[in-house]
CSV table of C-alpha atoms in Angstrom, one decimal:
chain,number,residue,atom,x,y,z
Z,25,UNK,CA,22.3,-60.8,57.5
Z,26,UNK,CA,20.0,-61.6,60.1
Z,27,UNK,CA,19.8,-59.8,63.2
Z,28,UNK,CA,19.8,-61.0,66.8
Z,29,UNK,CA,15.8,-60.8,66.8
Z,30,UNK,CA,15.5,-62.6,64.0
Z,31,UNK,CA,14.9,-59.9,61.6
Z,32,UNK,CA,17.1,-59.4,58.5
Z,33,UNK,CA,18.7,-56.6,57.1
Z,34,UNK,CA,21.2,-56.2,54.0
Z,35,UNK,CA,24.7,-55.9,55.0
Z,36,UNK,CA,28.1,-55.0,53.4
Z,37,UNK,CA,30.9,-57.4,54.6
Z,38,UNK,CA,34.8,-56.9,54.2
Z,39,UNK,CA,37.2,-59.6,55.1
Z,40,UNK,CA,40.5,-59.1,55.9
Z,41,UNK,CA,43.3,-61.8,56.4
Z,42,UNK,CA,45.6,-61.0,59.5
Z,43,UNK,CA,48.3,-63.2,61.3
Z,44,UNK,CA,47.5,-64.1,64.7
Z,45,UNK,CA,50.1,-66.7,66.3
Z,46,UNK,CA,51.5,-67.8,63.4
Z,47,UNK,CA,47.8,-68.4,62.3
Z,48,UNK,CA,45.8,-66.8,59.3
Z,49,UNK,CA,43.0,-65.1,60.8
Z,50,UNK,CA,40.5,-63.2,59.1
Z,51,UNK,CA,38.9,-59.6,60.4
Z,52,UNK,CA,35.3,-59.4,59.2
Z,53,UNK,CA,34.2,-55.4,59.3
Z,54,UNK,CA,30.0,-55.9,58.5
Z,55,UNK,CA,27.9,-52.8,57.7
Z,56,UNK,CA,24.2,-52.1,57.3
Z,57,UNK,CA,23.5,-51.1,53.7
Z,58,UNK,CA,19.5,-51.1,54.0
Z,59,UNK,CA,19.4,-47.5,53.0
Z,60,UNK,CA,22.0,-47.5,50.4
Z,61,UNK,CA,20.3,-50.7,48.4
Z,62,UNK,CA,17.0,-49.0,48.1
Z,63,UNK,CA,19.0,-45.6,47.1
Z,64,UNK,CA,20.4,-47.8,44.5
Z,65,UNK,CA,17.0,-49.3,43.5
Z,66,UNK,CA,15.9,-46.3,43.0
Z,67,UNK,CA,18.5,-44.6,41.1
Z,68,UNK,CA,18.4,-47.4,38.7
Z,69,UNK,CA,14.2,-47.4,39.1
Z,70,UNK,CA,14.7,-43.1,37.6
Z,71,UNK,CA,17.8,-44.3,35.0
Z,72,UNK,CA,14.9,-46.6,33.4
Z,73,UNK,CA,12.2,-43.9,33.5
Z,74,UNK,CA,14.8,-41.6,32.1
Z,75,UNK,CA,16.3,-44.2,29.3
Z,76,UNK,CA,12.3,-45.1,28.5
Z,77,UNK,CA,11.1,-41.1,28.1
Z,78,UNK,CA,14.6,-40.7,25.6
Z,79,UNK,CA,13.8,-43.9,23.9
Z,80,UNK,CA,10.4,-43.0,23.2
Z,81,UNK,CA,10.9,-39.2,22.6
Z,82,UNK,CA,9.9,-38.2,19.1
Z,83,UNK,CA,13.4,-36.0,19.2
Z,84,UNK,CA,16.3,-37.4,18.9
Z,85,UNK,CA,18.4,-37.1,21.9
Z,86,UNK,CA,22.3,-37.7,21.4
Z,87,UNK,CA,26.1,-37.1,23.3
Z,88,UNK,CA,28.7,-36.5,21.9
Z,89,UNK,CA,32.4,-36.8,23.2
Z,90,UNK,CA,35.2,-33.8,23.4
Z,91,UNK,CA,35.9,-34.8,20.0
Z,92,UNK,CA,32.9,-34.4,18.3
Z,93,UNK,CA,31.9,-38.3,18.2
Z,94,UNK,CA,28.5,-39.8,19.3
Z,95,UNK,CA,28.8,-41.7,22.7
Z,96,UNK,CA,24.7,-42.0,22.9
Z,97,UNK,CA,21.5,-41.8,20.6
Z,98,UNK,CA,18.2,-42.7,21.5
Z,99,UNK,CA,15.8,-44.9,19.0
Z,100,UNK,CA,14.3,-41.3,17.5
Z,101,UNK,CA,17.4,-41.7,15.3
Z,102,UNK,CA,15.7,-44.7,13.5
Z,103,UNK,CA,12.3,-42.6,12.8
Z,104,UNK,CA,14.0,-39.4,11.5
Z,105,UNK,CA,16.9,-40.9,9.7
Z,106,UNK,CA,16.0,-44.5,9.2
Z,107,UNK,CA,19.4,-45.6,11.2
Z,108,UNK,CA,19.7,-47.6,14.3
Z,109,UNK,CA,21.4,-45.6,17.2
Z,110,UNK,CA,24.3,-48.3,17.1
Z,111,UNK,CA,24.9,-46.6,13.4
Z,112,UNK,CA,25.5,-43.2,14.5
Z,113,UNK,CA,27.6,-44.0,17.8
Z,114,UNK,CA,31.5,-43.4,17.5
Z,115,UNK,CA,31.0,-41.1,14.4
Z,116,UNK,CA,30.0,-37.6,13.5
Z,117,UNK,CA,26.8,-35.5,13.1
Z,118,UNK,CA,28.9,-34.4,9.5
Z,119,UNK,CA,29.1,-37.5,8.2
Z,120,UNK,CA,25.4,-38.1,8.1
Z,121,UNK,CA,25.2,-34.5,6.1
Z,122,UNK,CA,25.0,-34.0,2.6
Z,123,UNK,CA,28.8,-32.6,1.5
Z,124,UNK,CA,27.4,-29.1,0.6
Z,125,UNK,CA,26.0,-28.8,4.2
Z,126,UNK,CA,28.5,-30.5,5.7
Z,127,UNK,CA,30.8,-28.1,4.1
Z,128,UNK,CA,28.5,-25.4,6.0
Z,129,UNK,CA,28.3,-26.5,9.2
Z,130,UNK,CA,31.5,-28.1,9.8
Z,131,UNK,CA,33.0,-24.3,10.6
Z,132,UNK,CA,30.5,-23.4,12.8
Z,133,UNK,CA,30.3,-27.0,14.8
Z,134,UNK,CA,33.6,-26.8,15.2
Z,135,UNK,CA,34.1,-23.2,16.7
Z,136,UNK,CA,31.1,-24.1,18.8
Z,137,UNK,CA,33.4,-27.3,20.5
Z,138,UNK,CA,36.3,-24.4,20.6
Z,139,UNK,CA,34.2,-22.0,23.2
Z,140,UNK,CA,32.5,-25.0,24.5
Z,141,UNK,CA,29.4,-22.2,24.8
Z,142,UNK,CA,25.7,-23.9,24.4
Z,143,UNK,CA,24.4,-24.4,21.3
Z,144,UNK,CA,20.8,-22.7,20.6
Z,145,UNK,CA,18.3,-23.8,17.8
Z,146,UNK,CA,21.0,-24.1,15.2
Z,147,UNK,CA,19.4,-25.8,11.7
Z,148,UNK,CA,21.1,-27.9,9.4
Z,149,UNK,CA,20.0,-30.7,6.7
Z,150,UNK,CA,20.7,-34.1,7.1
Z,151,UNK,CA,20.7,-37.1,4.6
Z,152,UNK,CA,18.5,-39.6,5.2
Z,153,UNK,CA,18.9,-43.5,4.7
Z,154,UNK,CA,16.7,-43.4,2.0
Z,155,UNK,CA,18.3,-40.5,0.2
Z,156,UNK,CA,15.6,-37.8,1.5
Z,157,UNK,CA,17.0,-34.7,2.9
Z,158,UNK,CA,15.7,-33.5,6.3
Z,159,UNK,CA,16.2,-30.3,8.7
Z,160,UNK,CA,16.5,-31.0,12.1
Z,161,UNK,CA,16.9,-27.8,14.5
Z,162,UNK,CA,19.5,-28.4,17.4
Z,163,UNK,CA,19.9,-27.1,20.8
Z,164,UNK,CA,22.8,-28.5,23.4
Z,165,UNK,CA,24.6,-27.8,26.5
Z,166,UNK,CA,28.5,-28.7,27.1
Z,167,UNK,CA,28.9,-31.4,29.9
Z,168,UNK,CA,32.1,-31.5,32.2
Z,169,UNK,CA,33.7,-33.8,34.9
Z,170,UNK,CA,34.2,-33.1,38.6
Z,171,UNK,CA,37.3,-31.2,37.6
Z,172,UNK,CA,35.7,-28.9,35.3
Z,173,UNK,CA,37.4,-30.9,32.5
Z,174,UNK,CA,34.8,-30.5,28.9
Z,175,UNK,CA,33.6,-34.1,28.1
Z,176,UNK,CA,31.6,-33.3,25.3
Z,177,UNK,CA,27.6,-32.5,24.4
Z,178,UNK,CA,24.1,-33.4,25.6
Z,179,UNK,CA,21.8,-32.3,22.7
Z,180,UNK,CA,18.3,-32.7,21.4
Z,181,UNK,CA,17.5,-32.5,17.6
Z,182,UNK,CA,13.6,-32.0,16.2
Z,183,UNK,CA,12.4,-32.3,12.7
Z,184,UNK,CA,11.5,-29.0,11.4
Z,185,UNK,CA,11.7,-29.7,7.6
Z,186,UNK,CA,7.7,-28.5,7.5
Z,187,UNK,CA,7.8,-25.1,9.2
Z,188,UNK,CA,11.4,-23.8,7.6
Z,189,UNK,CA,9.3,-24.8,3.9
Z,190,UNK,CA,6.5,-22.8,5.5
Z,191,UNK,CA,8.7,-20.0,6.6
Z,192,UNK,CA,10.6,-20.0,3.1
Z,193,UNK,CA,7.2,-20.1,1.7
Z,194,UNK,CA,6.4,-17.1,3.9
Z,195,UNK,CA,9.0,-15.5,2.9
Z,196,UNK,CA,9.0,-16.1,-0.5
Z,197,UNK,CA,5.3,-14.3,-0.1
Z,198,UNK,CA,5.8,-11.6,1.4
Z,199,UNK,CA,8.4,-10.6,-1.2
Z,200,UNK,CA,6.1,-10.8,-3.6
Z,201,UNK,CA,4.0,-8.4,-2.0
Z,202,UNK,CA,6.7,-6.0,-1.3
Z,203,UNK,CA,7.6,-6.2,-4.9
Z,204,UNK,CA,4.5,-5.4,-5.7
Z,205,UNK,CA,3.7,-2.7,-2.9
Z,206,UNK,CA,7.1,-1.1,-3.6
Z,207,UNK,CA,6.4,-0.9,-8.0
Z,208,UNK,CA,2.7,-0.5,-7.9
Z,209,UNK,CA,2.0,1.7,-10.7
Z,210,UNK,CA,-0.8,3.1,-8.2
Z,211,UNK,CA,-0.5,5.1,-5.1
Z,212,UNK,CA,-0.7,2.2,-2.0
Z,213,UNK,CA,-0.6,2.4,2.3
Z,214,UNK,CA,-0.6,0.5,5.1
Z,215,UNK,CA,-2.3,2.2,8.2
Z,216,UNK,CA,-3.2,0.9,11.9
Z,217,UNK,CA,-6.8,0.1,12.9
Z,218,UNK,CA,-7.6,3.4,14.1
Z,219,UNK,CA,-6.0,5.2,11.4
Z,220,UNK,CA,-2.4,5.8,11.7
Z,221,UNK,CA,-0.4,6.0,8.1
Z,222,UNK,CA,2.3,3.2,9.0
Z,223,UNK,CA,3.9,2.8,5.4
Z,224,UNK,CA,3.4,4.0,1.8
Z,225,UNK,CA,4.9,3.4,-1.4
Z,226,UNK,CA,6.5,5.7,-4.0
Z,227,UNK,CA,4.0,6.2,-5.8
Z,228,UNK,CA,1.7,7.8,-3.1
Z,229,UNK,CA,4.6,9.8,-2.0
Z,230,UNK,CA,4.7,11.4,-5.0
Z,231,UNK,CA,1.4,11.4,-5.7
Z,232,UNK,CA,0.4,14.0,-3.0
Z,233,UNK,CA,4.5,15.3,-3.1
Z,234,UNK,CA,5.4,13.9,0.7
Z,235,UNK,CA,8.4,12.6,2.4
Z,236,UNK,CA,8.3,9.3,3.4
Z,237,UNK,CA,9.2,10.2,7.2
Z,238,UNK,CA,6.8,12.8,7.0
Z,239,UNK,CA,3.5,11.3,5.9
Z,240,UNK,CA,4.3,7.6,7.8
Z,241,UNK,CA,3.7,9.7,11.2
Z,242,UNK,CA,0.1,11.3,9.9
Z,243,UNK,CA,-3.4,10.3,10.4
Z,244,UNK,CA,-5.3,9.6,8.3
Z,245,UNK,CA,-8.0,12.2,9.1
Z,246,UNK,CA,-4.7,14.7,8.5
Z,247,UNK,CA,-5.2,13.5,4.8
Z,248,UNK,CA,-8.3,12.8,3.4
Z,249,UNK,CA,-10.7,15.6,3.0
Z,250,UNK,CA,-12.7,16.4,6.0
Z,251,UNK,CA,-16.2,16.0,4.2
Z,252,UNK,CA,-15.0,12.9,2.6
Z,253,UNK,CA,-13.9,12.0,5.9
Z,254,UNK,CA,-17.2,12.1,7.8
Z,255,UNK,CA,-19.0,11.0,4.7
Z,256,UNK,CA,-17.3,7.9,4.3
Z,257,UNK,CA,-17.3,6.9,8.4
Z,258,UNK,CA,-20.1,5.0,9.0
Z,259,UNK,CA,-18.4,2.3,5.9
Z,260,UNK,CA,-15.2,2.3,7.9
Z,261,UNK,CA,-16.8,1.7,10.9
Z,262,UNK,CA,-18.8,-1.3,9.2
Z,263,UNK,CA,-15.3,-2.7,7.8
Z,264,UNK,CA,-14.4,-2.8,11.5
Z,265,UNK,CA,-17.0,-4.2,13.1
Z,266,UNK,CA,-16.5,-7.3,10.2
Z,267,UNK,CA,-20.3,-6.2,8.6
Z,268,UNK,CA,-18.8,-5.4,5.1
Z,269,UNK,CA,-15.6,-6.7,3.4
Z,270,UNK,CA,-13.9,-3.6,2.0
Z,271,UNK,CA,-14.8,0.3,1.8
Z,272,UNK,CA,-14.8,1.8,-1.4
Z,273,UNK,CA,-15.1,5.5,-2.6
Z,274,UNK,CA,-13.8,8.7,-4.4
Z,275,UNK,CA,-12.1,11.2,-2.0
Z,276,UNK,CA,-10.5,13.6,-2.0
Z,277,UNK,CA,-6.7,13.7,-0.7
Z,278,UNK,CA,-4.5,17.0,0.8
Z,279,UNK,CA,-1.7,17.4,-1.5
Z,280,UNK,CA,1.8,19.0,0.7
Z,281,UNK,CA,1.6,21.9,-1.4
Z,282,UNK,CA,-2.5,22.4,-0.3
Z,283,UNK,CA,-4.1,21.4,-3.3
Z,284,UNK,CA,-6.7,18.6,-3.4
Z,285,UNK,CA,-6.1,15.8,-5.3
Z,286,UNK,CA,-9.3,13.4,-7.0
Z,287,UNK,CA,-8.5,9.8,-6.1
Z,288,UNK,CA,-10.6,6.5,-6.0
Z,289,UNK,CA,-9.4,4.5,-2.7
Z,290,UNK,CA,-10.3,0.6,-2.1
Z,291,UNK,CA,-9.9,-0.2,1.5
Z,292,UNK,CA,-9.5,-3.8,2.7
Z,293,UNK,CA,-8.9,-5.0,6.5
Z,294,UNK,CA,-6.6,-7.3,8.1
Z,295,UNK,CA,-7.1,-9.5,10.7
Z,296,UNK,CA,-5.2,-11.8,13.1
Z,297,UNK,CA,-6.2,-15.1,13.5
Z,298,UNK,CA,-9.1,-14.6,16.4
Z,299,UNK,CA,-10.9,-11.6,14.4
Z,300,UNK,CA,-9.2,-8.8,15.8
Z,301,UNK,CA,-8.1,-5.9,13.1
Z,302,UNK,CA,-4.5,-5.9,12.2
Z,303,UNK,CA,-4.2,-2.7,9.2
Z,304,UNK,CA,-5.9,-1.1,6.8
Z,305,UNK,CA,-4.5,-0.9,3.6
Z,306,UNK,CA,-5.3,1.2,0.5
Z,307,UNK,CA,-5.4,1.0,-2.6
Z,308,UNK,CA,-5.2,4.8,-4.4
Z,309,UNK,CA,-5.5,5.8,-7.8
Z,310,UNK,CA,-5.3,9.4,-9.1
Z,311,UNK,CA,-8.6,10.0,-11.1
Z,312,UNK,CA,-8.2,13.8,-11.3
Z,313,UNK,CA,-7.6,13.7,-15.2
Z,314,UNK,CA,-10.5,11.4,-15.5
Z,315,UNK,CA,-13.3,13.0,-12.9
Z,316,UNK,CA,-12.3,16.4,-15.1
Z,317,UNK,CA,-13.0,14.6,-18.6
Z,318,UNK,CA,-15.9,13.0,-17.3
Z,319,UNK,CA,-17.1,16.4,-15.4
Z,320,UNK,CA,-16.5,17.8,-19.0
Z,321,UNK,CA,-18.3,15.5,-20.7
Z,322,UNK,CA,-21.2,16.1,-18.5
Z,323,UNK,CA,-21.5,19.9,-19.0
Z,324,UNK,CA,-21.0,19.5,-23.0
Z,325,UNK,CA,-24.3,16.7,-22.3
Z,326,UNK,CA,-25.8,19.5,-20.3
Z,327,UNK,CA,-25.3,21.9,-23.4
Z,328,UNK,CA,-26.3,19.4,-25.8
Z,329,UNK,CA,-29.4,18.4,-23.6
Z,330,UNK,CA,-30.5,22.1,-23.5
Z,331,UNK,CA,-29.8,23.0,-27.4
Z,332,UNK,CA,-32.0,24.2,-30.5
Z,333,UNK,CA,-30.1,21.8,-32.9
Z,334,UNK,CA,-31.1,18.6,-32.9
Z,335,UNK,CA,-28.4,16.1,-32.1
Z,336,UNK,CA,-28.3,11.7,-32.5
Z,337,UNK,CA,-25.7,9.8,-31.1
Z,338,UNK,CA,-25.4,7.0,-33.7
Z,339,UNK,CA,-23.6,3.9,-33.1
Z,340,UNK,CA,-21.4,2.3,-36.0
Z,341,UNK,CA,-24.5,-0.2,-37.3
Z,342,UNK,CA,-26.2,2.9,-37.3
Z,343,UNK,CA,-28.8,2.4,-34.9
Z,344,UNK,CA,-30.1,5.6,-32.9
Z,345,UNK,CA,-28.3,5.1,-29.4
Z,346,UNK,CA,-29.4,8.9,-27.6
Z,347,UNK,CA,-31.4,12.2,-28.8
Z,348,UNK,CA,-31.5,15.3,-27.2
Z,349,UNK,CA,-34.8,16.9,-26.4
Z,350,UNK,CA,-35.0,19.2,-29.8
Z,351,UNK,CA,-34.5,16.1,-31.5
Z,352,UNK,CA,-37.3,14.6,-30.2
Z,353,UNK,CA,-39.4,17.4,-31.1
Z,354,UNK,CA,-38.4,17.5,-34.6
Z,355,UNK,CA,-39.2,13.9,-34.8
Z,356,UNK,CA,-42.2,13.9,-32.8
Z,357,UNK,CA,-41.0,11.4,-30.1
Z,358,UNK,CA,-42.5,11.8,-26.7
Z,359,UNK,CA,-39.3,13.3,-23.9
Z,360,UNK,CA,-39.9,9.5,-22.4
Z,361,UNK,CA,-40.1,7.5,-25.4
Z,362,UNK,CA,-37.4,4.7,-26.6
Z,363,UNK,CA,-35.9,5.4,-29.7
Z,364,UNK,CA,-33.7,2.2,-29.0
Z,365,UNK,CA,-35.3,0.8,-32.2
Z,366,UNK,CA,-34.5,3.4,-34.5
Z,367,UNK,CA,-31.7,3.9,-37.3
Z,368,UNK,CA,-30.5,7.0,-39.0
Z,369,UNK,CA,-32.7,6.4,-42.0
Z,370,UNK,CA,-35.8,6.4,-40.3
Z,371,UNK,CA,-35.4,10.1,-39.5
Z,372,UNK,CA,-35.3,10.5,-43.0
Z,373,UNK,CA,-37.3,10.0,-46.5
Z,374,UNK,CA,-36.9,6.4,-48.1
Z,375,UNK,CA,-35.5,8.3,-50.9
Z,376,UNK,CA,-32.5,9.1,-48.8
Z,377,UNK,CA,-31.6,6.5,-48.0
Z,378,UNK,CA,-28.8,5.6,-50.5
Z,379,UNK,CA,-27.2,9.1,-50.1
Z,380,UNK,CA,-27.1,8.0,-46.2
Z,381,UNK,CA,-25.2,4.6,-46.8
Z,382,UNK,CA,-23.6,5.0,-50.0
Z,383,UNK,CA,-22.1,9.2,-49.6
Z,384,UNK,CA,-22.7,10.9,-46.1
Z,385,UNK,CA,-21.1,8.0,-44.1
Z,386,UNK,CA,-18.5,7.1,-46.5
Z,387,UNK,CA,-17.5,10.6,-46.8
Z,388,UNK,CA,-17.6,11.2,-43.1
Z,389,UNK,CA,-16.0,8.4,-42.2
Z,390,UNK,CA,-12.5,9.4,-44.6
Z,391,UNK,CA,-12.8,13.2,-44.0
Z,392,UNK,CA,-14.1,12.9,-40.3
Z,393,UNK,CA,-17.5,15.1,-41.1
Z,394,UNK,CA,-20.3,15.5,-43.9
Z,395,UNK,CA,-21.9,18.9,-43.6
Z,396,UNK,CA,-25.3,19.6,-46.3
Z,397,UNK,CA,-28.7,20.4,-46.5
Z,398,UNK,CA,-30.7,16.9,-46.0
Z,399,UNK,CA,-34.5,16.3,-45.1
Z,400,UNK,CA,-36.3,15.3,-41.8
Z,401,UNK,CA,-38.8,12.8,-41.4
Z,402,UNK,CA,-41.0,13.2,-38.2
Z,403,UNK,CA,-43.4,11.0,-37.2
Z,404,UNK,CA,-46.9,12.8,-38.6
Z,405,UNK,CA,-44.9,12.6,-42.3
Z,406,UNK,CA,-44.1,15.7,-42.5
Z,407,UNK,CA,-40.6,16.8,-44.1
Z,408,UNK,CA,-38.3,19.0,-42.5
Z,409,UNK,CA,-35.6,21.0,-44.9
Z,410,UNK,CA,-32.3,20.8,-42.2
Z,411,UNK,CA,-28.9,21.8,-42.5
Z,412,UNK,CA,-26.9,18.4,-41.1
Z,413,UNK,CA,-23.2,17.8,-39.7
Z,414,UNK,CA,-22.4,13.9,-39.3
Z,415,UNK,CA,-18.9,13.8,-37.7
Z,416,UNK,CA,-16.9,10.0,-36.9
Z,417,UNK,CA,-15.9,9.3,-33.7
Z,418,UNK,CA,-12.6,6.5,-33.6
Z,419,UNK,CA,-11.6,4.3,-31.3
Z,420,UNK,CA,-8.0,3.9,-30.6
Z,421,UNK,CA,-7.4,1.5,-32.8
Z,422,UNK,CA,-8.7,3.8,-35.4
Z,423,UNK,CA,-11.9,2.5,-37.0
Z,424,UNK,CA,-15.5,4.4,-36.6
Z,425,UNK,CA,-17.0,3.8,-33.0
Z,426,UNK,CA,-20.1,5.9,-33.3
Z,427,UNK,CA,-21.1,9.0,-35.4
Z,428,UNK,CA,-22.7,11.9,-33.8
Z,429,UNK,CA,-25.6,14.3,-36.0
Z,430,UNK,CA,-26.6,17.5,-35.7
């Protein structure tokens, strides 16, 4: 319309008929609807926006009706299940399902339209076009009319096919390792970074004869040995700091009953993903039996080291693999010389040499010892009368390892 001045403005006009004198007449009622057409441009100027950000989402964005039937689906529908939105509208997220899931979700889709209560993150496999399967995670919000009546759903699906195969795989793992914490044949724990016990397995429970509820609220300085303790810090505190992989050592552990308890611990750090220390867990292996055989073994070497008797270790080819001292000196061999090279026969007479090989050893090796009076060689020539033991030492399977000769 154009106004008086000459300017124009948009106008709403209504025309009426009305009968004036027997004559049609026509009442014009004209309104300014400047403001309202540039509402209107606008409104439809935020619908396009709106349409163009669902269109071009990478999740697909859907409503559904009061009965459970797609009314809208933007184009994500084609990338994530190869179907035009026009496929999906006027039927049911089920029927693009694979019957097993279908089966699934169909209860719990339709109790959710029952309470008409939002829908939060609920996953569920879909079939593809191309036969594929894919899990899409779902989240949406009931709509309703002016009158409070329920219409239906506005939702939003995303692919998360990848991170529920990386959370099964997660899982998967960390069953493994609970498996595997839980039936360790050796004693294993799990402790904070500054040295709370957090969890242990069966295994160290009854290793050093605690409850579970008791020893998962110790420190670990409640534990190990104080000596061990403050001999091993400066190692933990390099594991810390990130300057050495793993701490390694033999302790020794408080036992509930008081007693101290041998055992070789491996120590490994966790992180998180910036660096930072996560736990500490230990790997524990009771080495009491074995430090007291080896301690054992030491004090008979001691014994043997400081005898009269001259004793050989001889390996099962023969060859001389440690003397004692007195052996030495009945040989002539210097304290620091290598007798490496040596065999049995050379601390004998040539002659001797087929009673060696073809009686002391056979006879040793099906009785377990040869005792008799045998002959010396040392070095200078000289013969020396001795009375000789030769004992065989087996393996487990049961064949000679070494012999031993005094």
């Amino acid at each position: 319309a154009q106004r008086r001045g000459g300017g124009e403005f948009a106008a709403e006009v209504a025309l009426s008929p009305v009968m004036l004198d027997s004559r049609l007449h026509a009442i014009a009622t004209v309104r300014d609807v400047t403001g309202h057409e540039e509402l209107e441009r606008s409104l439809e100027a935020s619908e396009a926006r709106t349409r163009s950000f669902l269109d071009n989402s990478v999740d697909w964005v859907w409503e559904v009706d009061a009965t459970g039937q797609f009314t809208y689906s933007s184009n994500s529908v084609q990338t994530l299940l190869g179907l035009a939105p026009s496929e999906v509208i006027g039927r049911s997220p089920l029927n693009f399902m694979p019957e097993a899931e279908a089966g699934r979700f169909g209860p719990i889709w339709r109790e959710q339209f029952m309470r008409q209560e939002p829908m939060v993150r609920l996953e569920c496999d879909y079939r593809c076009r191309d036969g594929c399967a894919l899990t899409l995670e779902t989240s949406a919000s009931p709509f309703l009319d002016a009158g409070g009546r329920f219409l239906g759903y506005r939702g939003i699906s995303r692919d998360v096919t990848l991170s529920r195969e990386n959370r099964r795989a997660l899982a998967e793992s960390e069953q493994r390792f609970r498996t595997l914490f839980e039936h360790s044949p050796i004693g294993m724990a799990i402790a904070s970074p500054d040295g709370r016990i957090l969890y242990a397995n069966d295994t160290l429970l009854a290793m050093l004869g605690y409850a579970r509820e008791a020893f998962c609220s110790m420190l670990i300085t409640q534990v190990i040995h104080p000596e061990d303790y403050n001999a091993t810090r400066p190692h933990r505190e390099a594991m810390l700091a990130g300057r050495i992989p793993a701490v390694s050592g033999e302790y020794r552990l408080r036992c509930r009953d008081g007693r101290d308890l041998w055992v070789q611990v491996t120590t490994v750090l966790g992180r998180d993903d910036k660096g930072d220390p996560l736990y500490q867990m230990a790997q524990i292996r009771d080495i009491s039996a074995e430090r007291e055989s080896r301690l054992r073994a030491e004090r008979m070497l001691a014994l043997i080291d400081g005898s009269d008797e001259g004793v050989l270790f001889v390996g099962r080819d023969t060859g001389i693999t440690w003397m004692n001292p007195c052996a030495r000196r009945l040989l002539g061999l210097a304290e620091d010389e290598d007798a490496g090279g040596l065999i049995l026969s050379d601390c004998h007479p040539p002659e001797m040499t087929d009673l060696i090989f073809n009686r002391i050893l056979p006879q040793a090796e099906r009785a377990g010892a040869w005792r008799g009076e045998v002959l010396w060689r040392a070095r200078s020539g000289e013969d020396i009368p001795v009375w000789q033991t030769v004992m065989a030492h087996r393996a487990e399977a049961g064949e000679v390892a070494y012999w031993s000769v005094v």
